[in-house]
Short mmCIF file of C-alpha atoms and ligand atoms in Angstrom, two decimals:
data_model
loop_
_atom_site.label_atom_id
_atom_site.label_comp_id
_atom_site.label_asym_id
_atom_site.label_seq_id
_atom_site.Cartn_x
_atom_site.Cartn_y
_atom_site.Cartn_z
CA MET A 1 104.07 3.33 45.49
CA ILE A 2 107.19 1.57 44.09
CA VAL A 3 109.50 -0.91 46.02
CA GLN A 4 113.21 -1.09 44.53
CA MET A 5 115.01 -3.98 46.24
CA LYS A 6 118.82 -3.77 46.34
CA PRO A 7 120.80 -5.45 43.56
CA GLN A 8 122.09 -8.42 46.17
CA ALA A 9 118.47 -8.85 47.27
CA SER A 10 117.21 -12.44 47.80
CA LYS A 11 114.00 -13.93 46.65
CA GLU A 12 113.24 -14.54 50.45
CA GLN A 13 113.46 -10.90 51.16
CA PHE A 14 111.30 -10.09 48.25
CA LYS A 15 108.71 -12.61 49.65
CA ARG A 16 109.04 -11.23 53.08
CA ILE A 17 107.72 -7.78 52.12
CA THR A 18 105.30 -8.77 49.69
CA ASP A 19 103.71 -11.07 51.98
CA PHE A 20 103.37 -8.37 54.50
CA LEU A 21 101.79 -6.14 52.14
CA VAL A 22 99.43 -8.78 50.77
CA ALA A 23 98.42 -9.48 54.34
CA LYS A 24 97.37 -5.88 54.65
CA GLY A 25 95.07 -6.25 51.66
CA PHE A 26 97.37 -4.62 49.09
CA GLY A 27 98.13 -6.04 45.44
CA ILE A 28 101.47 -6.54 44.13
CA LYS A 29 102.70 -5.77 40.70
CA ASP A 30 105.80 -7.22 39.90
CA ALA A 31 107.87 -5.34 37.42
CA SER A 32 111.28 -6.93 37.95
CA SER A 33 113.74 -7.20 35.14
CA GLU A 34 116.72 -9.42 35.05
CA THR A 35 118.89 -7.39 36.91
CA ASN A 36 116.49 -5.40 39.27
CA ILE A 37 113.70 -6.33 41.59
CA VAL A 38 111.11 -3.75 41.39
CA PHE A 39 107.44 -4.07 42.42
CA GLY A 40 104.40 -1.50 42.61
CA ILE A 41 102.09 -1.62 45.62
CA ILE A 42 98.62 -1.36 44.47
CA GLY A 43 95.92 -0.04 46.52
CA ASP A 44 95.14 3.02 48.66
CA THR A 45 98.90 3.42 49.87
CA LYS A 46 98.29 6.56 51.91
CA SER A 47 98.26 4.50 55.39
CA LEU A 48 101.84 3.04 54.49
CA ASN A 49 104.92 4.92 55.29
CA PRO A 50 108.03 4.27 53.05
CA THR A 51 110.44 4.63 55.72
CA ASP A 52 108.71 1.64 57.34
CA LEU A 53 108.87 -0.22 54.27
CA GLU A 54 112.65 0.64 53.79
CA ALA A 55 113.42 -1.02 57.06
CA PHE A 56 112.74 -4.36 55.92
CA GLU A 57 115.64 -6.19 54.62
CA GLY A 58 116.77 -6.19 50.94
CA VAL A 59 114.75 -2.81 50.28
CA PHE A 60 116.74 -0.14 48.61
CA GLN A 61 114.20 2.39 48.14
CA VAL A 62 110.35 3.06 48.47
CA THR A 63 108.90 6.01 46.17
CA ARG A 64 105.52 7.18 45.97
CA VAL A 65 104.42 7.70 42.40
CA SER A 66 103.21 11.23 42.05
CA THR A 67 101.20 10.62 38.44
CA PRO A 68 97.67 9.65 38.38
CA TYR A 69 98.82 7.06 36.45
CA LYS A 70 100.98 4.23 37.93
CA LEU A 71 101.36 0.89 35.96
CA ALA A 72 101.72 3.04 32.63
CA SER A 73 104.46 5.31 34.25
CA ARG A 74 108.21 5.38 33.19
CA SER A 75 108.86 5.54 36.98
CA PHE A 76 107.09 2.17 37.69
CA LYS A 77 108.86 0.38 34.61
CA LYS A 78 112.13 2.03 33.19
CA GLU A 79 112.40 -0.34 30.21
CA ASP A 80 110.46 0.16 27.13
CA THR A 81 107.62 -2.22 27.05
CA VAL A 82 107.63 -4.64 23.75
CA ILE A 83 104.22 -6.12 22.75
CA LYS A 84 103.89 -9.27 20.93
CA VAL A 85 101.11 -9.16 18.48
CA ARG A 86 102.03 -12.52 17.09
CA GLU A 87 105.16 -14.25 15.93
CA ASN A 88 107.54 -11.79 14.21
CA ILE A 89 105.31 -8.97 15.04
CA PHE A 90 106.54 -6.65 17.91
CA ILE A 91 105.38 -3.18 18.58
CA GLY A 92 107.91 -1.18 20.80
CA GLY A 93 111.03 -2.81 20.17
CA ASN A 94 113.63 -2.08 17.34
CA GLN A 95 111.06 -2.50 14.63
CA PHE A 96 108.93 0.18 12.86
CA VAL A 97 105.66 -1.36 12.44
CA VAL A 98 103.22 -0.53 9.63
CA MET A 99 99.52 -0.84 9.82
CA ALA A 100 97.67 -0.29 6.62
CA GLY A 101 93.99 -0.77 5.26
CA PRO A 102 90.82 0.89 4.31
CA CYS A 103 88.90 3.21 6.81
CA SER A 104 85.87 0.58 6.40
CA ILE A 105 85.85 -2.81 5.25
CA GLU A 106 83.54 -2.64 2.06
CA SER A 107 83.65 -6.26 0.41
CA PHE A 108 85.62 -9.41 0.41
CA GLU A 109 87.33 -8.23 -3.00
CA ASN A 110 88.27 -4.75 -2.07
CA THR A 111 89.91 -5.94 1.23
CA GLU A 112 91.61 -8.62 -0.73
CA GLU A 113 92.95 -6.12 -3.22
CA ILE A 114 94.09 -3.86 -0.35
CA ALA A 115 95.62 -6.78 1.71
CA ARG A 116 97.93 -8.11 -1.32
CA ALA A 117 99.09 -4.56 -1.95
CA VAL A 118 99.98 -3.39 1.43
CA LYS A 119 101.79 -6.93 2.21
CA ALA A 120 103.52 -6.64 -0.96
CA SER A 121 104.80 -2.92 0.20
CA GLY A 122 105.77 -4.21 3.48
CA ALA A 123 103.06 -3.72 5.97
CA SER A 124 102.51 -6.46 8.77
CA ILE A 125 99.03 -5.59 10.11
CA LEU A 126 95.67 -5.10 8.13
CA ARG A 127 93.50 -2.33 9.58
CA GLY A 128 89.87 -1.83 8.85
CA GLY A 129 86.64 -0.80 10.48
CA ALA A 130 83.65 -3.11 10.72
CA PHE A 131 81.73 -1.12 13.32
CA LYS A 132 82.20 2.34 12.44
CA PRO A 133 81.93 5.50 14.87
CA ARG A 134 80.42 7.93 12.31
CA THR A 135 79.46 11.59 13.04
CA SER A 136 76.30 11.07 11.32
CA PRO A 137 73.83 8.38 11.81
CA TYR A 138 72.96 8.27 8.14
CA ALA A 139 76.67 7.72 7.19
CA PHE A 140 77.88 4.10 6.29
CA GLN A 141 77.85 2.27 9.86
CA GLY A 142 80.24 -0.63 8.81
CA MET A 143 79.55 -4.27 7.71
CA GLY A 144 79.49 -5.56 11.22
CA LEU A 145 80.58 -9.03 12.11
CA GLU A 146 80.53 -9.87 8.48
CA GLY A 147 83.25 -7.26 7.72
CA LEU A 148 85.47 -8.71 10.57
CA LYS A 149 85.24 -12.22 9.01
CA ILE A 150 86.25 -10.81 5.43
CA MET A 151 89.27 -8.94 7.35
CA ARG A 152 90.34 -12.30 9.03
CA GLU A 153 90.10 -14.30 5.81
CA ASP A 154 91.98 -11.72 3.83
CA ALA A 155 94.51 -11.01 6.19
CA ASP A 156 95.35 -14.87 6.42
CA LYS A 157 95.56 -15.21 2.88
CA TYR A 158 98.57 -12.74 2.85
CA ASP A 159 99.68 -13.49 6.38
CA LEU A 160 98.73 -10.23 8.17
CA ALA A 161 97.70 -9.60 11.49
CA VAL A 162 94.20 -7.76 12.11
CA VAL A 163 93.52 -4.54 14.12
CA SER A 164 89.90 -3.23 14.16
CA GLU A 165 87.90 -1.04 16.20
CA ILE A 166 85.53 -2.32 18.94
CA MET A 167 82.73 0.02 20.26
CA SER A 168 80.92 -2.04 22.75
CA GLU A 169 81.48 -4.52 25.43
CA ASP A 170 78.79 -6.76 23.79
CA MET A 171 81.10 -7.49 21.17
CA ILE A 172 84.29 -8.45 23.05
CA GLU A 173 84.17 -12.14 22.97
CA ALA A 174 82.69 -12.03 19.12
CA PHE A 175 85.80 -9.97 18.39
CA GLU A 176 88.33 -12.58 19.98
CA PRO A 177 88.74 -14.91 16.90
CA TYR A 178 88.80 -12.36 14.18
CA VAL A 179 91.33 -9.82 15.74
CA ASP A 180 94.86 -9.68 16.77
CA ILE A 181 94.69 -6.22 18.20
CA TYR A 182 91.43 -4.52 19.58
CA GLN A 183 91.43 -0.78 18.43
CA LEU A 184 89.98 1.53 21.15
CA GLY A 185 88.83 4.62 19.09
CA ALA A 186 89.39 8.36 19.89
CA ARG A 187 85.69 8.72 20.67
CA ASN A 188 85.79 6.08 23.39
CA MET A 189 89.05 6.81 24.85
CA GLN A 190 87.18 7.97 28.04
CA ASN A 191 84.39 5.42 27.96
CA PHE A 192 85.81 4.00 31.15
CA HIS A 193 83.41 0.99 31.32
CA LEU A 194 84.63 -0.13 27.93
CA LEU A 195 88.03 0.25 28.95
CA LYS A 196 87.85 -1.73 32.28
CA GLN A 197 85.76 -4.52 30.25
CA LEU A 198 88.53 -4.93 27.69
CA GLY A 199 91.34 -4.77 30.23
CA ALA A 200 89.47 -7.81 32.06
CA ARG A 201 88.17 -9.78 29.32
CA THR A 202 90.97 -9.92 26.69
CA LYS A 203 94.67 -10.49 26.76
CA LYS A 204 95.22 -9.35 23.22
CA PRO A 205 96.92 -6.09 22.63
CA ILE A 206 94.75 -2.76 22.67
CA LEU A 207 95.42 -0.07 20.43
CA LEU A 208 94.45 3.00 22.52
CA LYS A 209 93.65 6.11 20.29
CA ARG A 210 94.21 9.42 21.80
CA GLY A 211 90.72 11.16 22.42
CA LEU A 212 89.87 14.03 20.11
CA SER A 213 90.30 16.71 22.94
CA SER A 214 92.50 14.74 25.27
CA THR A 215 95.58 15.70 27.15
CA ILE A 216 98.43 13.22 27.26
CA GLU A 217 97.93 12.77 30.87
CA GLU A 218 94.20 11.92 30.43
CA TRP A 219 95.40 9.51 27.72
CA LEU A 220 97.82 7.69 30.05
CA MET A 221 95.01 7.54 32.48
CA SER A 222 92.87 5.68 30.19
CA ALA A 223 95.60 3.21 29.42
CA GLU A 224 95.85 2.72 32.91
CA TYR A 225 92.25 1.93 33.27
CA ILE A 226 92.91 -1.05 31.02
CA MET A 227 96.00 -2.12 32.75
CA ALA A 228 94.76 -2.02 36.14
CA SER A 229 91.86 -4.38 34.69
CA GLY A 230 94.41 -6.89 33.92
CA ASN A 231 95.67 -6.28 30.45
CA GLU A 232 99.15 -4.53 30.27
CA ASN A 233 99.47 -4.87 26.36
CA VAL A 234 98.55 -1.21 25.62
CA ILE A 235 99.70 0.46 22.42
CA LEU A 236 99.10 4.34 22.18
CA CYS A 237 98.05 5.97 19.16
CA GLU A 238 98.58 9.83 18.21
CA ARG A 239 95.87 10.49 15.92
CA GLY A 240 95.54 14.41 15.84
CA ILE A 241 93.76 16.65 18.39
CA ARG A 242 91.22 19.53 17.98
CA THR A 243 92.74 22.90 17.74
CA PHE A 244 91.40 26.07 16.25
CA GLU A 245 93.11 25.01 12.85
CA LYS A 246 90.71 24.02 10.06
CA TYR A 247 92.90 23.37 7.11
CA THR A 248 93.83 19.96 8.45
CA ARG A 249 91.07 17.65 9.96
CA ASN A 250 93.02 17.69 13.18
CA THR A 251 96.50 18.82 14.34
CA LEU A 252 99.19 16.04 14.60
CA ASP A 253 100.91 16.32 17.82
CA ILE A 254 104.05 14.92 17.08
CA SER A 255 105.78 16.09 20.36
CA ALA A 256 103.38 13.65 21.94
CA VAL A 257 105.73 10.96 20.94
CA LEU A 258 108.40 12.15 22.77
CA ALA A 259 106.21 13.13 25.96
CA VAL A 260 104.81 9.63 25.78
CA LYS A 261 108.66 8.00 25.76
CA GLU A 262 109.47 10.41 28.70
CA LEU A 263 106.24 9.68 30.96
CA SER A 264 105.56 6.23 30.12
CA HIS A 265 107.32 2.71 28.93
CA LEU A 266 104.34 2.01 26.56
CA PRO A 267 104.77 1.79 22.83
CA VAL A 268 103.24 4.81 20.94
CA ILE A 269 102.47 4.88 17.19
CA ILE A 270 101.07 7.57 14.79
CA ASP A 271 98.00 7.70 12.67
CA PRO A 272 98.75 10.43 9.96
CA SER A 273 95.45 9.67 8.18
CA HIS A 274 92.88 10.95 10.63
CA ALA A 275 95.37 13.81 11.74
CA ALA A 276 95.71 15.46 8.37
CA GLY A 277 92.61 14.38 6.77
CA LYS A 278 94.41 14.83 3.47
CA TYR A 279 95.89 12.11 1.46
CA SER A 280 98.96 14.55 0.18
CA MET A 281 100.26 15.06 3.54
CA ILE A 282 100.43 11.13 4.67
CA GLU A 283 103.89 10.41 3.35
CA LYS A 284 105.70 13.37 4.71
CA LEU A 285 103.83 13.00 8.24
CA SER A 286 104.71 9.31 8.31
CA MET A 287 108.40 10.20 7.70
CA ALA A 288 108.15 12.59 10.45
CA SER A 289 106.70 10.28 12.89
CA TYR A 290 109.28 7.67 11.92
CA ALA A 291 112.19 10.34 12.45
CA VAL A 292 110.77 11.41 15.94
CA GLY A 293 110.86 7.78 17.25
CA ALA A 294 107.18 6.39 17.04
CA ASP A 295 106.89 2.65 17.00
CA GLY A 296 104.94 2.55 13.94
CA LEU A 297 101.98 3.82 11.84
CA ILE A 298 98.49 3.10 10.92
CA VAL A 299 97.63 4.72 7.61
CA GLU A 300 94.38 4.34 5.68
CA VAL A 301 94.81 3.13 2.00
CA HIS A 302 92.19 2.33 -0.60
CA PRO A 303 92.48 1.44 -4.38
CA ASP A 304 89.75 3.63 -5.52
CA PRO A 305 89.72 6.64 -2.71
CA GLU A 306 87.03 8.93 -4.84
CA HIS A 307 84.46 5.93 -4.08
CA ALA A 308 85.38 4.73 -0.66
CA LEU A 309 82.57 4.53 1.68
CA SER A 310 84.40 6.60 4.30
CA ASP A 311 87.45 8.76 4.77
CA GLY A 312 88.43 8.63 1.15
CA ALA A 313 90.16 12.08 1.28
CA GLN A 314 92.71 10.85 3.56
CA SER A 315 93.13 7.39 1.95
CA LEU A 316 96.35 6.77 0.06
CA LYS A 317 96.00 5.09 -3.38
CA LEU A 318 97.91 1.62 -3.49
CA GLU A 319 100.83 3.11 -5.40
CA LYS A 320 100.94 6.17 -3.26
CA PHE A 321 101.33 3.91 -0.17
CA ASP A 322 104.12 1.86 -1.79
CA HIS A 323 105.83 4.73 -2.49
CA MET A 324 105.73 6.04 0.99
CA MET A 325 107.15 2.69 2.18
CA GLN A 326 110.02 3.16 -0.12
CA GLU A 327 110.64 6.39 1.20
CA LEU A 328 110.61 4.96 4.91
CA THR A 329 112.88 2.31 3.99
CA LYS A 330 115.39 4.80 2.52
CA LEU A 331 114.94 6.64 6.20
CA SER A 332 115.47 3.24 7.95
CA LYS A 333 119.24 3.39 6.87
CA VAL A 334 119.66 6.12 9.44
CA LEU A 335 117.41 5.40 12.20
CA ASP A 336 117.71 2.51 14.95
CA LYS A 337 114.33 1.20 14.29
CA LYS A 338 114.10 -0.95 11.16
CA ILE A 339 111.16 -1.22 8.99
C1 LIG B 401 89.66 4.84 12.48
O1 LIG B 401 90.66 4.31 12.66
O2 LIG B 401 88.79 4.66 11.49
C2 LIG B 401 88.93 6.05 13.28
C3 LIG B 401 87.62 6.14 13.32
O3 LIG B 401 89.95 6.61 14.20
P1 LIG B 401 89.81 7.80 15.34
O4 LIG B 401 89.10 6.98 16.23
O5 LIG B 401 91.21 8.09 15.57
O6 LIG B 401 89.00 8.69 14.85
MN1 LIG B 402 88.69 6.44 9.07
#
């Protein structure tokens, strides 16, 4: 349930109604902006009557949120959420943020070469998996904690932030010193325990990938799990969904960006690599992502894709990534978000 106060409502009037609700055992989520006092009531609000609450002085209107996700909904918060990753890196504002790096961290030297190149081309965040969710148990599973340490060191050298996937709650505290963003992979989008634990145990942003066969509503409910557990810094990532099509690895649902922007205030980025599964399609899909209004990209790159330990077929060579960044820069002249 959302309560919107009148423009001239005072802090005392706000306090009177929130004290009343807190005394009844409800939680309050303040979503006020500079000009508007708006707050959400957390808890089972069936027993509350909107008309009773509208009788409080200073209240303009009380509405029930009909969506199963609330904190993540556009009706709860009208303004776009801008997530601060660190100084000068904001996701969801007027910047188009590019995250790039290998599928898996393979070695210090390999990661360093990639970090240097993607920074020079204009990326601001280094991606890379150290704990890999591989379909086959015999495929390379990632370097583990050692991989995270390598990433941090190479990223710091080139002033890049770090995003890496976490697969288990056991690792939350171990990840904390090494990552700027926790990546929650497609296969774990509905691992509700992990969502709750991440929400409660870190304040750093969480990149929530859309599940392989998840609807947009299910995806937003997963974001809600994280937010309701205490961390509202959720960045959504469309990475392609399973359809009957086999030519591409997955089907990139480009309209998901528009749907998310209508339904939610959270930022949304695109992963064209896992969507297409083919390096030849990445540049054009990235341009489409930028044009449709996504807040950024996460792209796989590798200096020698033929010998990459995972996802070589969809990884861009460093020169190809640089070319893509130049094309995006040209596009930036006609778009609101700058690269
Ligand atoms: C990845 O980013 O390396 C990855 C495994 O992605 P997804 O969870 O989207 O499959
Ligand atoms: Mn990958």
